[in-house]
mmCIF file of C-alpha atoms and ligand atoms in Angstrom:
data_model
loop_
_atom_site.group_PDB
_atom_site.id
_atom_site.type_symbol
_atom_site.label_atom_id
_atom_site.label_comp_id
_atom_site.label_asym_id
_atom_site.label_seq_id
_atom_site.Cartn_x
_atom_site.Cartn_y
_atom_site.Cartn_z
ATOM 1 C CA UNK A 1 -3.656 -13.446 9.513
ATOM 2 C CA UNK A 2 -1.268 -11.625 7.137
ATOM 3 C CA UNK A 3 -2.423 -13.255 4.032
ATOM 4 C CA UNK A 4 -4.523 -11.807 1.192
ATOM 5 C CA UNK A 5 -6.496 -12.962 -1.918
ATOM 6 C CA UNK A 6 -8.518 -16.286 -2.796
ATOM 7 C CA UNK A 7 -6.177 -17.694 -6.005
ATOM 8 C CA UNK A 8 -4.111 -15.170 -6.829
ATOM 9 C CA UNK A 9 -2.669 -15.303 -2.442
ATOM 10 C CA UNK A 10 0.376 -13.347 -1.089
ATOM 11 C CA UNK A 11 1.549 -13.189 2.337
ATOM 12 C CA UNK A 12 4.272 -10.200 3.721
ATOM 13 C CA UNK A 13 6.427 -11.174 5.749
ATOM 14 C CA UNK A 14 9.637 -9.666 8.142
ATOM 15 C CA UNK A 15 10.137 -6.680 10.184
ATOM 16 C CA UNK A 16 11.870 -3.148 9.201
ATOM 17 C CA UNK A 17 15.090 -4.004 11.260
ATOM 18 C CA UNK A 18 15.562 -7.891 10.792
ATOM 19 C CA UNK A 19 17.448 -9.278 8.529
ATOM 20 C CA UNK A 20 14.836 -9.443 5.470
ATOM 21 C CA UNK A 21 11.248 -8.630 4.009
ATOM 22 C CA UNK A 22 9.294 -9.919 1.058
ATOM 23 C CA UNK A 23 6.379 -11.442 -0.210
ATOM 24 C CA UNK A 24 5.620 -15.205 -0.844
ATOM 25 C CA UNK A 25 3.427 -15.537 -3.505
ATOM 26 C CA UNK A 26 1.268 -18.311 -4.301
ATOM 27 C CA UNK A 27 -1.104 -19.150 -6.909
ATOM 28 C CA UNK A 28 0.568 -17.185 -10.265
ATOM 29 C CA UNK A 29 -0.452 -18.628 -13.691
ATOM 30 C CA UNK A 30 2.939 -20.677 -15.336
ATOM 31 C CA UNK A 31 4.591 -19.268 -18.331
ATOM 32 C CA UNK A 32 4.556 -15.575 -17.373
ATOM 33 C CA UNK A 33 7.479 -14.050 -18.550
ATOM 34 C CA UNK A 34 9.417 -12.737 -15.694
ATOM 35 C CA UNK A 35 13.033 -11.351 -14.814
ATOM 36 C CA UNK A 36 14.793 -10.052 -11.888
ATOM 37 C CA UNK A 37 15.314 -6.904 -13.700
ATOM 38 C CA UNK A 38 11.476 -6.367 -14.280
ATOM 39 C CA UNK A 39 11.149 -5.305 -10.859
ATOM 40 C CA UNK A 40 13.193 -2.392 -11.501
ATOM 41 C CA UNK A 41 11.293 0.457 -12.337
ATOM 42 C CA UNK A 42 8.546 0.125 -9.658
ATOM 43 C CA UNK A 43 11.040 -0.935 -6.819
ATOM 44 C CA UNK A 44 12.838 2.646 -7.631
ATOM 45 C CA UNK A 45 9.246 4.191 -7.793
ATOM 46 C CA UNK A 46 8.976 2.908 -4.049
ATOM 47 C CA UNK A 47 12.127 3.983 -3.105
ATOM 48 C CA UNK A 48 13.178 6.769 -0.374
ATOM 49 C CA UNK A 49 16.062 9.112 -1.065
ATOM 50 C CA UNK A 50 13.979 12.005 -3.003
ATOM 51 C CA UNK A 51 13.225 15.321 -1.038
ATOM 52 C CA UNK A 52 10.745 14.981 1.699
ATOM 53 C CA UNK A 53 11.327 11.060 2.200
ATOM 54 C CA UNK A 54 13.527 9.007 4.223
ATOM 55 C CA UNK A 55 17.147 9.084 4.318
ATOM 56 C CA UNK A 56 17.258 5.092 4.620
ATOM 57 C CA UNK A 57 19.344 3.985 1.499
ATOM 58 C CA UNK A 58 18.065 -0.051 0.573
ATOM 59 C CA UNK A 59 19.059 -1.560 -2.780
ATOM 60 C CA UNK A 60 15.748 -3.074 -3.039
ATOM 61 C CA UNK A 61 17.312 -5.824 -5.385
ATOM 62 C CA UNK A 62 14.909 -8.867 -5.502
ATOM 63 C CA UNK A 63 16.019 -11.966 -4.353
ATOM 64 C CA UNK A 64 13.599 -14.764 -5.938
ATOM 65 C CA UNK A 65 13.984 -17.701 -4.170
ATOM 66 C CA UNK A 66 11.832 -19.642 -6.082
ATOM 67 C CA UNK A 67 8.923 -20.276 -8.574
ATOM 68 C CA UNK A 68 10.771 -18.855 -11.810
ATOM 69 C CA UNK A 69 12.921 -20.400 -13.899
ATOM 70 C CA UNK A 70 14.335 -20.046 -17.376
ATOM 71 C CA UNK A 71 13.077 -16.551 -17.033
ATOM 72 C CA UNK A 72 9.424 -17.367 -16.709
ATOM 73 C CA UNK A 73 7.261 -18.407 -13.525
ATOM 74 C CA UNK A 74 6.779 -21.873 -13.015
ATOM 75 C CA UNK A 75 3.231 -22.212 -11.016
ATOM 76 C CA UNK A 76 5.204 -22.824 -8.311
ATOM 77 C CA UNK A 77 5.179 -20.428 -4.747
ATOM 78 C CA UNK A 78 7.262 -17.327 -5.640
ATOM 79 C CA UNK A 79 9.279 -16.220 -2.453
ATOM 80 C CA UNK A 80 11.287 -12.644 -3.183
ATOM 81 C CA UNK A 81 13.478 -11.316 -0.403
ATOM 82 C CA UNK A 82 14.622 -8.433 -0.288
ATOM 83 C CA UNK A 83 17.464 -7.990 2.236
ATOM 84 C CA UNK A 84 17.492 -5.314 5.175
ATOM 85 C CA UNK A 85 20.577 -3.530 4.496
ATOM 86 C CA UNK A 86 21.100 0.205 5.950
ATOM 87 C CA UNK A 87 19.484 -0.276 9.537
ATOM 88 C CA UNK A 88 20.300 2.146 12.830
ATOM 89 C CA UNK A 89 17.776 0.832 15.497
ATOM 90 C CA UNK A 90 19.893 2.910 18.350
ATOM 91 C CA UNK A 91 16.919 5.722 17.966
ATOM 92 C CA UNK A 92 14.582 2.960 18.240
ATOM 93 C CA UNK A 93 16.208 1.532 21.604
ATOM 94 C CA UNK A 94 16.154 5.048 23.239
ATOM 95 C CA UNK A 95 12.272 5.039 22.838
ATOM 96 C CA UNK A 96 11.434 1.609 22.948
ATOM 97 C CA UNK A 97 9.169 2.425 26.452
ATOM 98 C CA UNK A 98 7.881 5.567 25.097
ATOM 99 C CA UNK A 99 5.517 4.544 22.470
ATOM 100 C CA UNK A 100 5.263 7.312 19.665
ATOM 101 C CA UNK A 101 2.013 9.011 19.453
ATOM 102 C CA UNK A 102 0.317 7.607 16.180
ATOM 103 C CA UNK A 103 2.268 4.906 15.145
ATOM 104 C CA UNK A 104 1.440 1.298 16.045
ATOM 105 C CA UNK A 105 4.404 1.116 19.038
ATOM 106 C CA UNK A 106 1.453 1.279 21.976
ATOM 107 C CA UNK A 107 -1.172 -1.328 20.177
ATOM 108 C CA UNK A 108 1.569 -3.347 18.585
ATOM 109 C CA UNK A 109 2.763 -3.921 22.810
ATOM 110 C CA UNK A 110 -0.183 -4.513 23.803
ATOM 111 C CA UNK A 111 -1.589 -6.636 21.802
ATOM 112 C CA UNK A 112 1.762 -9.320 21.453
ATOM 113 C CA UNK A 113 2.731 -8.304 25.060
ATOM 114 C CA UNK A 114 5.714 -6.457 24.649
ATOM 115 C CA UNK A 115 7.198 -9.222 22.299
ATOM 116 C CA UNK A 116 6.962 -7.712 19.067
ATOM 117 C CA UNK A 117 10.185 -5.804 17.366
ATOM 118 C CA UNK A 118 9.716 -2.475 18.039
ATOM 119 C CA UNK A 119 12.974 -1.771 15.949
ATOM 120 C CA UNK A 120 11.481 0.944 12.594
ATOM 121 C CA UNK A 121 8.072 0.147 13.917
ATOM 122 C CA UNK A 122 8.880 -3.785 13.187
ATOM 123 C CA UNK A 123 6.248 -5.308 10.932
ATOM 124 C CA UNK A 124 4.196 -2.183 11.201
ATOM 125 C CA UNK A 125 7.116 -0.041 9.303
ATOM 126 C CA UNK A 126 6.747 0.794 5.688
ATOM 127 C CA UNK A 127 9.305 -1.389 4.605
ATOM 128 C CA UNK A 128 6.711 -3.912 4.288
ATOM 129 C CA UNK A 129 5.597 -2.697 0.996
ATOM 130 C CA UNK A 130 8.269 -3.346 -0.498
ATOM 131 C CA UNK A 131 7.137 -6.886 -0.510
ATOM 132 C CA UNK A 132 3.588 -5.698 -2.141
ATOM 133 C CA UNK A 133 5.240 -3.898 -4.884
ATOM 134 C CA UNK A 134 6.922 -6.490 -5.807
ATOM 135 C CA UNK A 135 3.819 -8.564 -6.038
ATOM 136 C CA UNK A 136 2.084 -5.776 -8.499
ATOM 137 C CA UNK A 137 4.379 -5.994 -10.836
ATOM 138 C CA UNK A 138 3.263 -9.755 -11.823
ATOM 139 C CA UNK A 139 -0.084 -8.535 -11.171
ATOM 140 C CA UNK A 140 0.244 -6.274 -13.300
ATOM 141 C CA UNK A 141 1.494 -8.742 -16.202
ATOM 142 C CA UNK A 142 -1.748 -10.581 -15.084
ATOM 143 C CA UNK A 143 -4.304 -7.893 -15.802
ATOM 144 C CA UNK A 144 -2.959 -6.620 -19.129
ATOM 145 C CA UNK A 145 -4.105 -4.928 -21.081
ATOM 146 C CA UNK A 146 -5.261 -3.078 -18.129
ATOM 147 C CA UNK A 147 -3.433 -0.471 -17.014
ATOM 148 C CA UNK A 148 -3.290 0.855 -13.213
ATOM 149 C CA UNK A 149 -1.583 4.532 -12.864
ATOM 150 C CA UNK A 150 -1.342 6.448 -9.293
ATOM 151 C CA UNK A 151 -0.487 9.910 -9.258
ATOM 152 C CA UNK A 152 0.053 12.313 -6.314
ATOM 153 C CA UNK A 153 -3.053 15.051 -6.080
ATOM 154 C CA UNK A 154 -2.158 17.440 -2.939
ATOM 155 C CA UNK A 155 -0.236 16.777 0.178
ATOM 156 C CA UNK A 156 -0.744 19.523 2.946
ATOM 157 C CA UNK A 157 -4.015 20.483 1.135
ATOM 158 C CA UNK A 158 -2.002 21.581 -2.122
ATOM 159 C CA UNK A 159 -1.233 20.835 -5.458
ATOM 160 C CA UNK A 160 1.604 22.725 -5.710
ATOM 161 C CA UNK A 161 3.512 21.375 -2.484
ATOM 162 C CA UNK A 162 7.217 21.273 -2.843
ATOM 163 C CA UNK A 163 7.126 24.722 -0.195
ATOM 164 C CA UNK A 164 5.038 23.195 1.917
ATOM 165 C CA UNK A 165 7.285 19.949 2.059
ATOM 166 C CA UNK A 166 10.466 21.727 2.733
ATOM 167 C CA UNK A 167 8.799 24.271 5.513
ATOM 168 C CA UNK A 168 7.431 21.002 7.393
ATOM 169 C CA UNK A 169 10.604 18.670 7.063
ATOM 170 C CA UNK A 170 12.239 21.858 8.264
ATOM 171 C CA UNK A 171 10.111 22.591 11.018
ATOM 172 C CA UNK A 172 10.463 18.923 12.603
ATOM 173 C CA UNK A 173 6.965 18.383 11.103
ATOM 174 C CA UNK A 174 5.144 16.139 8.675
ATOM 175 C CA UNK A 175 2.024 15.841 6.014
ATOM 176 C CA UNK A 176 -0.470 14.209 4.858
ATOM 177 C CA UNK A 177 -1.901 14.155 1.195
ATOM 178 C CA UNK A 178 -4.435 12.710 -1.525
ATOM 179 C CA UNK A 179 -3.344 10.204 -3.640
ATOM 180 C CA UNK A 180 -5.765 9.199 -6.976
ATOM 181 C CA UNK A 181 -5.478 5.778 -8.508
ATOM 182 C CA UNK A 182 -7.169 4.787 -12.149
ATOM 183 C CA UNK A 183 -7.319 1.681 -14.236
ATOM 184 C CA UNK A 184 -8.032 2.217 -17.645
ATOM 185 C CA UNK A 185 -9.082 -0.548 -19.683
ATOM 186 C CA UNK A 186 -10.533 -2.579 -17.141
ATOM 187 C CA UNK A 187 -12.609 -5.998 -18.202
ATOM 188 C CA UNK A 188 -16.390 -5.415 -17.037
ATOM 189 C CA UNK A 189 -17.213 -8.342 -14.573
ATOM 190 C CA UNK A 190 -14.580 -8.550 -12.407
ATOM 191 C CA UNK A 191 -16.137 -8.807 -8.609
ATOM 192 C CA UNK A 192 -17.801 -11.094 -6.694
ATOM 193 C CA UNK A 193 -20.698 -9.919 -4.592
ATOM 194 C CA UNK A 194 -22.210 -9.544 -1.815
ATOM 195 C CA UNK A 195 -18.303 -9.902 0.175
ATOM 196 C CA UNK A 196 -15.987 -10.366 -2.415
ATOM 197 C CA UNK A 197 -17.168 -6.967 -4.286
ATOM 198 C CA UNK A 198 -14.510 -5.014 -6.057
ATOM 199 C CA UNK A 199 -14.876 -2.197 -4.360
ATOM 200 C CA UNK A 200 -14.882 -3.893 -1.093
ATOM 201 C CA UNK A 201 -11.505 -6.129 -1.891
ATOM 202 C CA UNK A 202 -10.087 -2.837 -3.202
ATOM 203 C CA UNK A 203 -10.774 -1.420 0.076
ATOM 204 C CA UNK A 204 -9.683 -4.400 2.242
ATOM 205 C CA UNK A 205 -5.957 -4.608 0.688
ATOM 206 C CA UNK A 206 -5.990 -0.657 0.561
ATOM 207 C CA UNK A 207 -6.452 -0.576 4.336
ATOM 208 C CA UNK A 208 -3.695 -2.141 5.286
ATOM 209 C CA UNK A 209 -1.399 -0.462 3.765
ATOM 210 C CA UNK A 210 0.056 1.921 6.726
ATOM 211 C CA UNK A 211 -0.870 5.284 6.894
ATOM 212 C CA UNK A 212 -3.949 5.373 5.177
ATOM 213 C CA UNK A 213 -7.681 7.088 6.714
ATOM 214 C CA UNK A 214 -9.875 7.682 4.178
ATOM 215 C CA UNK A 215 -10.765 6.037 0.596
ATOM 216 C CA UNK A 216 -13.365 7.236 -2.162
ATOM 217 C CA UNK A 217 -14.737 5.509 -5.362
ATOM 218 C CA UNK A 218 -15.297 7.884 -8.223
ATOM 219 C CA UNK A 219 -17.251 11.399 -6.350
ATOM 220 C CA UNK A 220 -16.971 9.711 -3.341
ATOM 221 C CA UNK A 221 -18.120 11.553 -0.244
ATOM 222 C CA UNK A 222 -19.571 14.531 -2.696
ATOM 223 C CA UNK A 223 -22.385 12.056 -4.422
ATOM 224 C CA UNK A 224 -24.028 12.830 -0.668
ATOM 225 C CA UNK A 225 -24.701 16.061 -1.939
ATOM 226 C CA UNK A 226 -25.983 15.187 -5.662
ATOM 227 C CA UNK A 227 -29.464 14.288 -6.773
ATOM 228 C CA UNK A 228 -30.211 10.866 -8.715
ATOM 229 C CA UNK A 229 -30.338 13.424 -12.149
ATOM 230 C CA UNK A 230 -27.011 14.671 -11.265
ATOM 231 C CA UNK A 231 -25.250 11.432 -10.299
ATOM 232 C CA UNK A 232 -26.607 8.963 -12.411
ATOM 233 C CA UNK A 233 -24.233 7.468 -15.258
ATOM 234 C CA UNK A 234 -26.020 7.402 -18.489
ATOM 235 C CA UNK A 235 -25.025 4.679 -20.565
ATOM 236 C CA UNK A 236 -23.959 5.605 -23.988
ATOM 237 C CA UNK A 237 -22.761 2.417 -25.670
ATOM 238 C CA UNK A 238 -23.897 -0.987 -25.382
ATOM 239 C CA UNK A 239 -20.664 -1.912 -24.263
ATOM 240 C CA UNK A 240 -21.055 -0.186 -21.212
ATOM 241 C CA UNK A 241 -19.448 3.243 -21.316
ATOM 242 C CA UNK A 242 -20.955 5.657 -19.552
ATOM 243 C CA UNK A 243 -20.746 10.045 -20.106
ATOM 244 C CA UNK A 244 -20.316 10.031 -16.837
ATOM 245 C CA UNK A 245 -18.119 7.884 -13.733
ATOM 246 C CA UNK A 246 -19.489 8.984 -10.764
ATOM 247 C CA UNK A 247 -19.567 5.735 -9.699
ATOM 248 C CA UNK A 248 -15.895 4.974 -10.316
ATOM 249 C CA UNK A 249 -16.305 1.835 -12.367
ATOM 250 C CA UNK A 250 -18.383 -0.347 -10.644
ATOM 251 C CA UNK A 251 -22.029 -0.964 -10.101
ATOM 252 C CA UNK A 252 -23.079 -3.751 -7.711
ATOM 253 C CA UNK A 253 -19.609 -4.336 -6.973
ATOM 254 C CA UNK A 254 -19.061 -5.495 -10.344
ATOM 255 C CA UNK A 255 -16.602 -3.487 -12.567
ATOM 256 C CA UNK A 256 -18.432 -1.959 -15.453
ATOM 257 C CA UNK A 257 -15.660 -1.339 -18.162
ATOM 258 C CA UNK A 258 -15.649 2.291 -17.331
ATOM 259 C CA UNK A 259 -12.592 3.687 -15.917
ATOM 260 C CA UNK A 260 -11.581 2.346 -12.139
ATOM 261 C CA UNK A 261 -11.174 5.291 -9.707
ATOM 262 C CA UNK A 262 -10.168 5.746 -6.734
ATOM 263 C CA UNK A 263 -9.050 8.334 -4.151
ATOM 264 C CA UNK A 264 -7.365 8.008 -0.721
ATOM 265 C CA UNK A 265 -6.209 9.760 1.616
ATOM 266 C CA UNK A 266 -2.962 9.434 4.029
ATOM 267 C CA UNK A 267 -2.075 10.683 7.281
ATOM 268 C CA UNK A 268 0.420 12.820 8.165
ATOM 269 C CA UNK A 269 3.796 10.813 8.894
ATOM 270 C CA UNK A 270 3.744 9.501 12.612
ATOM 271 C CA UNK A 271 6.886 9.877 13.636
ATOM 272 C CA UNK A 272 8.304 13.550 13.827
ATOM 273 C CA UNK A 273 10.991 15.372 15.170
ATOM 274 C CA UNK A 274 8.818 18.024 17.845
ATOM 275 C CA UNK A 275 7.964 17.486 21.139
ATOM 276 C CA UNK A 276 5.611 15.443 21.766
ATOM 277 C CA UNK A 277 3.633 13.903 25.184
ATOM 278 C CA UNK A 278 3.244 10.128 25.796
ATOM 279 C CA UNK A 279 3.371 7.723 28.670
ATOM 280 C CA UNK A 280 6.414 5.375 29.552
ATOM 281 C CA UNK A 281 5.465 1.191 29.553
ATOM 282 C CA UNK A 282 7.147 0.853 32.371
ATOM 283 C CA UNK A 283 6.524 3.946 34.363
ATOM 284 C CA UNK A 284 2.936 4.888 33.487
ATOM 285 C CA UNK A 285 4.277 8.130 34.045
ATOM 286 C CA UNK A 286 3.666 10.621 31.113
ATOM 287 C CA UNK A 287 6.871 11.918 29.329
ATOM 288 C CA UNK A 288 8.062 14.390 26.502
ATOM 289 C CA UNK A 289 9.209 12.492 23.373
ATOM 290 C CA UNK A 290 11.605 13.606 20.160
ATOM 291 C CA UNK A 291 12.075 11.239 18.269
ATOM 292 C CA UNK A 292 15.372 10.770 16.069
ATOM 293 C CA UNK A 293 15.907 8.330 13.519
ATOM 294 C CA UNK A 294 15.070 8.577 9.763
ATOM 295 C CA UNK A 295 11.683 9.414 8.447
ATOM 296 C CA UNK A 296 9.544 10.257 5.487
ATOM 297 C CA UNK A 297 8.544 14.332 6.211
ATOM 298 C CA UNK A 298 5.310 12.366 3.694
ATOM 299 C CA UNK A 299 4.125 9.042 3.239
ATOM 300 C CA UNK A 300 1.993 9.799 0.120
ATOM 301 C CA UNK A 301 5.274 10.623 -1.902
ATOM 302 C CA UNK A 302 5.925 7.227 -1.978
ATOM 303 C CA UNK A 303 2.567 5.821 -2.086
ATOM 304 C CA UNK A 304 1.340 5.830 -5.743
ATOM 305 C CA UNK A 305 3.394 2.846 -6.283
ATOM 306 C CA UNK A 306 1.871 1.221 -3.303
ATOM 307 C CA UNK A 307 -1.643 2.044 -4.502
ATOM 308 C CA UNK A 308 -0.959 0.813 -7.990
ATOM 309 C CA UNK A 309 -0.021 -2.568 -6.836
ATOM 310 C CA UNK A 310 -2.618 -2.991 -4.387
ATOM 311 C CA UNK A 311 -5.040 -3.084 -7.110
ATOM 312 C CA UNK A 312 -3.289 -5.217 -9.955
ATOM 313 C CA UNK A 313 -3.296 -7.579 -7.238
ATOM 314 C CA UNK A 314 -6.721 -7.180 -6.639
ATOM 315 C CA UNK A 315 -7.996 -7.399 -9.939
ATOM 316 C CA UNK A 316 -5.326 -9.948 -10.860
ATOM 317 C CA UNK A 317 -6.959 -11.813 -7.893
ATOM 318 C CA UNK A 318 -10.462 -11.246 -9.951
ATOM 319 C CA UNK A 319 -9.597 -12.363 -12.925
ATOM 320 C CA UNK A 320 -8.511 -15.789 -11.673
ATOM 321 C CA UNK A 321 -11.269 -16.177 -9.870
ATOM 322 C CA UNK A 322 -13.758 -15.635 -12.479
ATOM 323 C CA UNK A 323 -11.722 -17.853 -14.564
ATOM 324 C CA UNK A 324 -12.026 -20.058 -12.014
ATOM 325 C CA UNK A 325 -15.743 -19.858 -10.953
ATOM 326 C CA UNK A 326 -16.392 -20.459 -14.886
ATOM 327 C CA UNK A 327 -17.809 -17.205 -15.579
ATOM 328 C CA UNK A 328 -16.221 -16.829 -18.432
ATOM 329 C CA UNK A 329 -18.278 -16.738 -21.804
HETATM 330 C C1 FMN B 401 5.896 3.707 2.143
HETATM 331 C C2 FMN B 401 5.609 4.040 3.586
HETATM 332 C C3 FMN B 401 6.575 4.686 4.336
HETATM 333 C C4 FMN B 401 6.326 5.030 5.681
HETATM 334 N N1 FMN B 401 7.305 5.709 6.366
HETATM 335 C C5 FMN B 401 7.070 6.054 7.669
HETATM 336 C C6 FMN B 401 8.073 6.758 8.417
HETATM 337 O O1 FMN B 401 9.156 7.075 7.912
HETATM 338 N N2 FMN B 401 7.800 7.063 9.718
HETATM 339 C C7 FMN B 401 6.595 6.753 10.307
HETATM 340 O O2 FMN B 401 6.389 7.071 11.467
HETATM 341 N N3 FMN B 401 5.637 6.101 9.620
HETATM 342 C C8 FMN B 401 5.840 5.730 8.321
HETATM 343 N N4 FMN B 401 4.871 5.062 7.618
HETATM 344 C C9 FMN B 401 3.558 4.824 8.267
HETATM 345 C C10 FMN B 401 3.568 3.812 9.375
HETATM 346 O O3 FMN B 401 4.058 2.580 8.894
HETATM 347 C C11 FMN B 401 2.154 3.695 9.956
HETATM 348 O O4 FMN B 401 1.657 4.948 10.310
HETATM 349 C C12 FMN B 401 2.133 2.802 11.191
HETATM 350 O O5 FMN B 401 2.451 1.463 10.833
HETATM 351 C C13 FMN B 401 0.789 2.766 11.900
HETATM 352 O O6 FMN B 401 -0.209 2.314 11.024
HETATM 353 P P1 FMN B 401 -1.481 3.219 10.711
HETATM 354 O O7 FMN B 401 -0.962 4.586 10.363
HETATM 355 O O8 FMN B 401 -2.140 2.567 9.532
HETATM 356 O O9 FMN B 401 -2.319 3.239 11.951
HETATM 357 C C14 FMN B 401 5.095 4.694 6.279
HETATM 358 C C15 FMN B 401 4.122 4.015 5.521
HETATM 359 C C16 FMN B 401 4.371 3.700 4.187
HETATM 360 C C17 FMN B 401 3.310 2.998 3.390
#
């Protein structure tokens, strides 16, 4: 069901062509100080219009329908909307029986036969993060004085990528790319094993955010190739720092104090503008696709954001939990 988190919950809600999406958030600490205008600066972060991304133009402005007041939340469910504005679903009618290759158009029919709103990919678009972005920001208020930053690494296999970008966007074509995400000054403690490990939530919430195939903790996939004298983190204070992070923060799905880190990486965009084959619902018959309509030439340009809240929310989630469970000395 599309709810995440034990105390710290949210829930994301609408579809990339109705009338609204957002996040209803449940289970925030009273007394955090809180505006509309806080939102700001990650919203924009979020937010197509640069090169590469989509030409969709939404104000993002956050509509909080409840649980603040006087400027500060209230303990209350907090329920932000943020209203679909600049929507053209006539590209999306002209392929509605020719599911794209990659995107979730042939699952999302089959599995809710044929009811679900296929309009921007529905409640599989994008748009939906909006909604989770919104929910890192008091997340992040929550997990001060940690601090989670996301930056781009490569897309199309390079650092330096702008070229790349252009040629593909150009071309009808799209990219992938590696996106890195680190929390310094993270509590040690946080994570609840065996299930509720914080690698494991990190990877949970991280999965289903669209787009994404692969996701590494600290050397990742290359600690296959290291030997135990190699790998290890030696411990070099008794408050747990370590020379070394191979691990990336955590041991036994516990968060060590060290730095949190994090790679993933993200697919090139779905939907692009080349020929492409698929088969027609209604026909079976296979036919050649374009498809038209506005899309990111890369997802990951717009995903540190994304990443960043993912895991305040997480470890915001964490927190209250160990609070909660009375770990706490
Ligand atoms: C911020 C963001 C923007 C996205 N923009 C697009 C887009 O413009 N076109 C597209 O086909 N997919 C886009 N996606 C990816 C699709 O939503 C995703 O590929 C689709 O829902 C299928 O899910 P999956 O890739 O996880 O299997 C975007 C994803 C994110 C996170």
């Amino acid at each position: 069901v599309n709810s995440w988190g034990r105390i710290f919950r949210i829930s994301l809600w609408g579809e990339s062509h109705g009338p609204a999406v957002g996040v209803l958030l449940d289970g925030c600490p009273a007394g955090l100080p809180l505006t509309a205008d806080a939102f700001a600066a990650d919203l924009s972060r979020r937010k197509s219009g640069l090169s590469g991304t989509s030409a969709r133009q939404e104000g993002d402005r956050p509509l909080i329908k409840s649980g603040m007041f006087n400027d500060q939340t209230t303990g209350a469910p907090i329920l932000i909307e943020f209203p679909n504005a600049d929507v053209d679903s006539a590209p999306y009618e002209k392929i509605k029986d020719t599911p794209r290759p990659g995107h979730a158009d042939w699952t999302a029919h089959e599995k809710f036969h044929g009811h679900n709103d296929y309009r921007g990919g529905g409640h599989f678009s994008g748009r939906l993060t909006v909604g989770l972005v919104a929910a890192g920001v008091i997340a992040k208020k929550i997990i001060q004085p940690a601090r989670v930053q996301a930056q781009i690494l490569e897309i199309g296999g390079q650092g330096e990528y702008q070229a790349a970008l252009e040629r593909a966007a150009a071309g009808g074509d799209s990219l992938g790319g590696i996106v890195e995400c680190r929390v310094a000054q993270v509590p040690v403690g946080l994570g609840e094993p065996f299930f509720d490990a914080a690698e494991s939530l990190i990877a949970h919430i991280v999965w289903a955010i669209p787009g994404i195939m692969g996701l590494e903790f600290g050397a990742g996939f290359a600690s296959a190739r290291m030997a135990g004298s190699e790998f290890n983190d030696e411990l070099v204070e008794a408050a747990g720092k370590t020379a070394t992070n191979h691990t990336g923060g955590c041991n036994g799905g516990i968060t060590n104090g060290n730095e949190l880190v994090f790679r993933v990486a993200i697919k090139p965009t779905a939907s692009i503008a080349r020929p492409q084959k698929t088969i027609n619902l209604r026909t079976g018959a296979p036919e050649q696709i374009r498809i038209e309509g506005r899309h990111d030439a890369c997802i990951a340009l717009r995903m540190p954001v994304v990443l960043e809240a993912a895991t305040a929310i997480v470890l915001a989630d964490l927190l209250l939990l160990r609070r909660a469970m009375n770990h706490e000395q």
